[in-house]
CSV table of C-alpha atoms in Angstrom, one decimal:
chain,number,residue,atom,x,y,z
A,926,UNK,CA,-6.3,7.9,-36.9
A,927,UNK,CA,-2.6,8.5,-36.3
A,928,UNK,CA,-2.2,5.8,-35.0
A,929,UNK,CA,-4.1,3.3,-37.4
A,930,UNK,CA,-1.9,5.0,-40.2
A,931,UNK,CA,1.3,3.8,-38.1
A,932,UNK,CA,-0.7,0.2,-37.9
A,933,UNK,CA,-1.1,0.0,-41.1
A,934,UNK,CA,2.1,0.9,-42.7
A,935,UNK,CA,3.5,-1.9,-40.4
A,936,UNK,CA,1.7,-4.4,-42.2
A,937,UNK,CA,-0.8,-5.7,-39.4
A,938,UNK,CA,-3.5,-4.6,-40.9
A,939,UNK,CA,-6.6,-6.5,-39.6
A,940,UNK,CA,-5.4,-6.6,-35.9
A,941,UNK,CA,-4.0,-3.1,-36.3
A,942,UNK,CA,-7.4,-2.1,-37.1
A,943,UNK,CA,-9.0,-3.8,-34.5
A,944,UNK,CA,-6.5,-2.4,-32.2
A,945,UNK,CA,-7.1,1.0,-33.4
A,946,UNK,CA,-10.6,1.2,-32.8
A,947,UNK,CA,-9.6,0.1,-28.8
A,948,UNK,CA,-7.3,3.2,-28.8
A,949,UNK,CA,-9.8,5.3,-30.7
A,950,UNK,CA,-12.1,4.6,-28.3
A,951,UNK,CA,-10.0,4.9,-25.1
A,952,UNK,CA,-9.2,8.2,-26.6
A,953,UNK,CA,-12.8,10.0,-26.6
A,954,UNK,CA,-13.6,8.4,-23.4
A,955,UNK,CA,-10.0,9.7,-21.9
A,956,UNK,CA,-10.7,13.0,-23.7
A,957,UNK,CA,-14.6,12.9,-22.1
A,958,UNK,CA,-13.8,12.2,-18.5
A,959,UNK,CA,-10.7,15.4,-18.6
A,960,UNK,CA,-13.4,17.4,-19.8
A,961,UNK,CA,-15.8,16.6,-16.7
A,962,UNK,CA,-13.0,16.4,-14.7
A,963,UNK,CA,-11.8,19.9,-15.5
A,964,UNK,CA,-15.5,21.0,-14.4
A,965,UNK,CA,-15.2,19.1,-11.3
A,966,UNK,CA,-12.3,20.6,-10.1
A,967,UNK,CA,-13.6,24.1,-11.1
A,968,UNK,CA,-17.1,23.6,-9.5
A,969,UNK,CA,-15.3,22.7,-6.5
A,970,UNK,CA,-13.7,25.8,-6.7
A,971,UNK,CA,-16.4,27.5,-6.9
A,972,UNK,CA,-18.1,25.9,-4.0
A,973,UNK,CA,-15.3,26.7,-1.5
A,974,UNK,CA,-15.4,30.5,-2.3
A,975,UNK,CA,-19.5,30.0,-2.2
A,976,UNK,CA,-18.7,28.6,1.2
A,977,UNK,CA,-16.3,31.1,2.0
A,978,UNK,CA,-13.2,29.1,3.5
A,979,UNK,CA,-11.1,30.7,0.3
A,980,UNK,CA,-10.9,34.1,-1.4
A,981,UNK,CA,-13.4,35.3,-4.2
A,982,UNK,CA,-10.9,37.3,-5.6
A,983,UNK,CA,-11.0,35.6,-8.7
A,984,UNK,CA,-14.3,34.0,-8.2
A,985,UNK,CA,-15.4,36.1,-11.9
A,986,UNK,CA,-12.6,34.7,-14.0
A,987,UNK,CA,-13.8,31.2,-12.5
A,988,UNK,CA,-17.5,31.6,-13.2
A,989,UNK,CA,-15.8,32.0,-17.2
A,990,UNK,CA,-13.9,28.9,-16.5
A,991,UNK,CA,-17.0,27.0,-15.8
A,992,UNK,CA,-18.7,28.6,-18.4
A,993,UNK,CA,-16.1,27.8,-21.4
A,994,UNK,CA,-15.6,24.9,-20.2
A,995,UNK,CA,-19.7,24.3,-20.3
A,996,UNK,CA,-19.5,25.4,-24.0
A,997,UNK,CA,-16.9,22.4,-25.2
A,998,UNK,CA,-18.4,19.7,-23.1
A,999,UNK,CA,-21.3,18.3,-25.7
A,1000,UNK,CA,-18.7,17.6,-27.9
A,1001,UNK,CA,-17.0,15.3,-26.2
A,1002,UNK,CA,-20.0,12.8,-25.8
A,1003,UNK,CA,-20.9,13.2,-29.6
A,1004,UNK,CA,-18.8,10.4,-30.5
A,1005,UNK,CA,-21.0,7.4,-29.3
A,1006,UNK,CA,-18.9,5.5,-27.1
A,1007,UNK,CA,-20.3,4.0,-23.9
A,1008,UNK,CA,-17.4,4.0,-21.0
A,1009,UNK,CA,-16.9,5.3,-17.7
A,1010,UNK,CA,-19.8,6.5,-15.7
A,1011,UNK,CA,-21.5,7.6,-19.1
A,1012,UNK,CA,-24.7,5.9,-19.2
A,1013,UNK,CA,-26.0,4.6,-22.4
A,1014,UNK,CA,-29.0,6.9,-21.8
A,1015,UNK,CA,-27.2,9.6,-23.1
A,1016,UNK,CA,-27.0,8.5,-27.0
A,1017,UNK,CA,-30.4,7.0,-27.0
A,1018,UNK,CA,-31.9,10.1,-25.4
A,1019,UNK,CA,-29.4,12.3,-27.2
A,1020,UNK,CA,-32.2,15.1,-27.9
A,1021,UNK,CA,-33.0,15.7,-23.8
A,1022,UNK,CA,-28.9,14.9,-23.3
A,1023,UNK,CA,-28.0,17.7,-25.5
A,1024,UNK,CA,-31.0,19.7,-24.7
A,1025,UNK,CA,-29.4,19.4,-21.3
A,1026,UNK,CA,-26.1,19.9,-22.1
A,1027,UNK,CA,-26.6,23.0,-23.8
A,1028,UNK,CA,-29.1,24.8,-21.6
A,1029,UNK,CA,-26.1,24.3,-18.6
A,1030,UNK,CA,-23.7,25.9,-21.2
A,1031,UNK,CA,-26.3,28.9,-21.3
A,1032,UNK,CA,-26.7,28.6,-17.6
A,1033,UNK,CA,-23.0,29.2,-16.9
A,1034,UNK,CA,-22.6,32.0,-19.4
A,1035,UNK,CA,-25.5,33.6,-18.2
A,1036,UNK,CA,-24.0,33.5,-14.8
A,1037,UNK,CA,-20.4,34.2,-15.8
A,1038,UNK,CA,-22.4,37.4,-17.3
A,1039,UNK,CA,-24.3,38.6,-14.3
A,1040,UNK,CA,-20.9,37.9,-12.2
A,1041,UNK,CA,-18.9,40.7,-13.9
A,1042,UNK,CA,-21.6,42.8,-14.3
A,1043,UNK,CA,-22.9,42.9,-10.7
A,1044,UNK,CA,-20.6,41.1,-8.7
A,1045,UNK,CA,-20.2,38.3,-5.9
A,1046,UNK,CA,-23.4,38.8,-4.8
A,1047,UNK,CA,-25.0,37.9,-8.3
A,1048,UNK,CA,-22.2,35.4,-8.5
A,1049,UNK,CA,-23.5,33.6,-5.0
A,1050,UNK,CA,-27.4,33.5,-6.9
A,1051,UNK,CA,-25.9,32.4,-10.2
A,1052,UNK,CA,-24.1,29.3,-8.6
A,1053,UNK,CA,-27.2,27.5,-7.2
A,1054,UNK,CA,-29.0,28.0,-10.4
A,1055,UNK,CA,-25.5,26.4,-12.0
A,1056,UNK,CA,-25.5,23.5,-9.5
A,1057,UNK,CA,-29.3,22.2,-9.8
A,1058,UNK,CA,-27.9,22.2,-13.9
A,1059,UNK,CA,-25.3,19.6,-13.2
A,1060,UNK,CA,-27.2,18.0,-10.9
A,1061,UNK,CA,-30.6,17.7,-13.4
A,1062,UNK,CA,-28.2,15.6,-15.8
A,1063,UNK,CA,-26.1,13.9,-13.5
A,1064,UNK,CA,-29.1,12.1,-11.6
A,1065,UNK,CA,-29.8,11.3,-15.3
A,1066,UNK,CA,-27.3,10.3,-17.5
A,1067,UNK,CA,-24.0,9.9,-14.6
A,1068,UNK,CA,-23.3,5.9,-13.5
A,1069,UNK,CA,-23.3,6.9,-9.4
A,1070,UNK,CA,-20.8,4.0,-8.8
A,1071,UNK,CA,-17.2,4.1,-8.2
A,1072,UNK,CA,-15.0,5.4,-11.5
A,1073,UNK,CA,-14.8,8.4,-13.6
A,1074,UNK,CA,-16.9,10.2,-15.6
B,393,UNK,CA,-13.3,32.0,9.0
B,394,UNK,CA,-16.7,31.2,8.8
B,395,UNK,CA,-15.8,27.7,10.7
B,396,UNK,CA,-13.9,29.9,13.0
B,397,UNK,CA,-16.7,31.9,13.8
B,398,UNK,CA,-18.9,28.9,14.7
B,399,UNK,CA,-16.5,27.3,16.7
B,400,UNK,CA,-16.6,30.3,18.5
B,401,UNK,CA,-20.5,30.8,18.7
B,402,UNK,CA,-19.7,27.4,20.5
B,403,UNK,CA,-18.1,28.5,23.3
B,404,UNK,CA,-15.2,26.0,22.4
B,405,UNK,CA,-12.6,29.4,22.3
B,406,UNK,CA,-9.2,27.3,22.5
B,407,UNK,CA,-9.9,24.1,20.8
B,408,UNK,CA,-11.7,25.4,18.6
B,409,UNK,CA,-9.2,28.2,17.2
B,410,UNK,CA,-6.5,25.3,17.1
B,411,UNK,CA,-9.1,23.4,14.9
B,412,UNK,CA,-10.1,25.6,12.8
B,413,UNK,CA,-6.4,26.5,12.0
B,414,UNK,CA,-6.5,22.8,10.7
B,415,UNK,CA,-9.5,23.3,8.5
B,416,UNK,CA,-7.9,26.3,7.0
B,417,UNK,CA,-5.1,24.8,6.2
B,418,UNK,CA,-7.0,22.2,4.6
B,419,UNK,CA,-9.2,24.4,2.9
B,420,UNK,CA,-5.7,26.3,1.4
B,421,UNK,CA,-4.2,23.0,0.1
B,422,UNK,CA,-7.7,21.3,-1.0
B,423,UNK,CA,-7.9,25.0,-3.0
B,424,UNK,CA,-4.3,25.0,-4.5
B,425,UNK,CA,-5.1,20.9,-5.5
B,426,UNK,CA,-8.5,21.8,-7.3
B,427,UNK,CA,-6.8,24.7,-9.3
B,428,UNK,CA,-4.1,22.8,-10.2
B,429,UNK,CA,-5.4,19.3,-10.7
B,430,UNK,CA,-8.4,21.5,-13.5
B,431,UNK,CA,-5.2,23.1,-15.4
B,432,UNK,CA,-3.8,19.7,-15.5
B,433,UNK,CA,-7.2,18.4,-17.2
B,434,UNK,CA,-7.1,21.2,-19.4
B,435,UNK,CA,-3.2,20.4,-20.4
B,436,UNK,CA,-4.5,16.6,-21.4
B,437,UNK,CA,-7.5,17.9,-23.0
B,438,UNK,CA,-5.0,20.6,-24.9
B,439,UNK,CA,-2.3,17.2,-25.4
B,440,UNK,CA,-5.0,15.0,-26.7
B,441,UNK,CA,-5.9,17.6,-29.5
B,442,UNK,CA,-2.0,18.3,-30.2
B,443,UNK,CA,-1.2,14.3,-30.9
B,444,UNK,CA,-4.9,14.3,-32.9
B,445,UNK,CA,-6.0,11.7,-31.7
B,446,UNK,CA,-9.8,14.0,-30.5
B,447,UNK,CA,-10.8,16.9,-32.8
B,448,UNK,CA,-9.6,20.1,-32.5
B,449,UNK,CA,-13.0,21.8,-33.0
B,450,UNK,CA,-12.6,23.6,-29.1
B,451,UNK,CA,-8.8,23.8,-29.1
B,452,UNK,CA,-9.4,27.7,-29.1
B,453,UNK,CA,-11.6,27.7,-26.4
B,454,UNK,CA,-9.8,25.0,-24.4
B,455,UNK,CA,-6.6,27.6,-24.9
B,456,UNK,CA,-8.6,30.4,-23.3
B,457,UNK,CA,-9.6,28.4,-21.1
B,458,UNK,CA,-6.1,27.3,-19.5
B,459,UNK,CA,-5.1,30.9,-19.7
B,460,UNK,CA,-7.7,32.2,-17.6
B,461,UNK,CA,-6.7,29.4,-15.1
B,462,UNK,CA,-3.0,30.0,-15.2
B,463,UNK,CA,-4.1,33.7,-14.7
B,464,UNK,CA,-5.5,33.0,-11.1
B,465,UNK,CA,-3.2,30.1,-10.2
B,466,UNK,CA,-0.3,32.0,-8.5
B,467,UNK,CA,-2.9,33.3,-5.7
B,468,UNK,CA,-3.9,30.0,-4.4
B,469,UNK,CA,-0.4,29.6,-3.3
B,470,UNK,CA,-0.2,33.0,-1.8
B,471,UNK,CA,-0.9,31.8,1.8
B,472,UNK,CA,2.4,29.9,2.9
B,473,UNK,CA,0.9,26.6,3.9
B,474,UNK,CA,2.9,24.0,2.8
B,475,UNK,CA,1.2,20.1,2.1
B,476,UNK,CA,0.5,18.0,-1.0
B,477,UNK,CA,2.5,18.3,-3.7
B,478,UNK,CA,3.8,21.8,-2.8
B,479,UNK,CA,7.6,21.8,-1.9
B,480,UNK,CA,8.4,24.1,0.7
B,481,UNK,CA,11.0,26.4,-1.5
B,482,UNK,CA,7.9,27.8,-2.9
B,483,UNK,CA,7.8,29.9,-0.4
B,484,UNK,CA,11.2,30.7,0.1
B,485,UNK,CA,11.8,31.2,-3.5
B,486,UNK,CA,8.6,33.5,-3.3
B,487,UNK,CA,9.9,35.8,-6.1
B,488,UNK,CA,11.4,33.0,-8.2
B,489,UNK,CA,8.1,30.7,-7.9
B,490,UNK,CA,5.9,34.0,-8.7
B,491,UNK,CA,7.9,35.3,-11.5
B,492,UNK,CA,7.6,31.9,-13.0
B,493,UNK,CA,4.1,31.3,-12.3
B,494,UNK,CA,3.4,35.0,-13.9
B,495,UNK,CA,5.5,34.0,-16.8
B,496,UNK,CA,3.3,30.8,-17.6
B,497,UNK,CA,0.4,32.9,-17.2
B,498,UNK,CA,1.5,35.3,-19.7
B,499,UNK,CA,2.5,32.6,-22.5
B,500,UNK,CA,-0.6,30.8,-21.7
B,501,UNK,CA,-2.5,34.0,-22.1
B,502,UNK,CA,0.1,35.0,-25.1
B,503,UNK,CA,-1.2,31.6,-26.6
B,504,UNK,CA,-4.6,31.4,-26.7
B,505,UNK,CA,-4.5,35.0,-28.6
B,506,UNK,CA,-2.3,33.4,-31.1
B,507,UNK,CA,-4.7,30.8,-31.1
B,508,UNK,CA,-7.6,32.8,-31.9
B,509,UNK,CA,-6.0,34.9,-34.7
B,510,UNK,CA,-4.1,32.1,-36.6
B,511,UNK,CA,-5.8,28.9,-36.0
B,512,UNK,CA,-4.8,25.4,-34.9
B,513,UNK,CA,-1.6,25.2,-36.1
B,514,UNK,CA,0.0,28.7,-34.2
B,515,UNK,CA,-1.7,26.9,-31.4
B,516,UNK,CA,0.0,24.0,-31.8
B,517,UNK,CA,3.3,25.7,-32.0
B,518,UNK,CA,2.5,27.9,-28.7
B,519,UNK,CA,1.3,24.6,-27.1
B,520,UNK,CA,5.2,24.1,-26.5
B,521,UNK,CA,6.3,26.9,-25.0
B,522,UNK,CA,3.2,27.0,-22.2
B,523,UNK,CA,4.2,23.1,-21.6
B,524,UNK,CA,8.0,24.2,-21.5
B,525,UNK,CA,6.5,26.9,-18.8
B,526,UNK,CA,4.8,24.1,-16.4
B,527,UNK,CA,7.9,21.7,-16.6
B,528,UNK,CA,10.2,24.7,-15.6
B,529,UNK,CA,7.5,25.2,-13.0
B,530,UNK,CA,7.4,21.2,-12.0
B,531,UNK,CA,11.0,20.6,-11.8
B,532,UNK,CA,11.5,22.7,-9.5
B,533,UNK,CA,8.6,23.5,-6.7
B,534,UNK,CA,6.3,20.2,-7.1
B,535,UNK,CA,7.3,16.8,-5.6
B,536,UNK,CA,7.3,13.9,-8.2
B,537,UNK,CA,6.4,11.3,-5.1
B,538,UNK,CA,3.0,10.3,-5.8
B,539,UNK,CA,0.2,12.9,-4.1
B,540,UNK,CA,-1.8,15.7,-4.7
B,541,UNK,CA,-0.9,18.7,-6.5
């Protein structure tokens, strides 16, 4: 909205407004795939101390991570803008999307929860039940070609 | 280790220790990338909401979020395997890179608690001082060539 507001007070109003909605658009997706890509990079973290080539020492603190990060993703596919791997599926079946969304949130607390309170062990358990949660929406909603999220 | 192991079980004792030194070393840097290359999702995520151009609705979160991450950054670099992005005087400016590193951690975690007790705006404010933190950080122990983290 910024920058419409600069648009406008330049005087180009009807292509500044068209322009605008490109960068207001290139915005959520840009905002959407950091998002993702912020849980990409943490569940790969999580899979190499799962797989035990690096430390677990703060394999806790990175089940929160996951698990905050879980808890912001929804909104960043409420605005309904189709880009990236997003499949269109995702608005027109917002209901099962969110429903999705939202028990993986759970999912990751629960297991961030379990991981301080009893460990790597627990962790370990929590992380499969975490994985088949991405996976279940991925196989779903996710474009499987080449790009971002 | 667990590679090690393995490649032990094998029978394959020399190659196979020369090998999995490799894979370690890999499995270090890949680590150290993943880590980094989240916190740098988070920073757009956190830059996005700053220039409002996506809501700020999580900016709270997304600040606790980066903090816990800065919190656990410093030990993926504690094995001295250089690669990627990583210039070597990390290592030989050990107490300079870790006093630094703890120093981010701390205004990142400094942050987000402003964040939480006086909204958006103290977050904004604080927003400049963690990314004052990384650049200090960046100028002096990452390569700019293009690469990994």
């Amino acid at each position: 909205m910024r920058r419409l507001a600069i648009l406008i007070c330049s005087g180009a109003l009807l292509s500044g407004s068209l322009l605008a909605a490109d960068s207001d658009s290139k915005d959520v997706i840009d905002y959407r795939q950091d998002v993702m890509k912020s849980m990409e990079e943490q569940s790969s973290i999580l899979g190499e101390m799962a797989s035990g080539v690096v430390p677990t020492d703060n394999m806790n603190t990175d089940m929160q991570i996951l698990a905050l990060s879980a808890s912001t993703a929804l909104k960043a596919f409420q605005p309904k803008v189709p880009g990236g791997k997003a499949k269109p599926e995702i608005w027109t079946n917002w209901d099962d999307f969110s429903k999705k969304m939202n028990d993986f949130a759970d999912k990751a607390s629960a297991g961030a929860k379990a991981a301080q309170a009893q460990g790597t062990d627990a962790a370990m358990t929590e992380l499969v039940d975490i994985a088949n949660g991405c996976k279940g929406c991925h196989d779903m909603y996710r474009e499987e070609t080449k790009g971002q999220n």
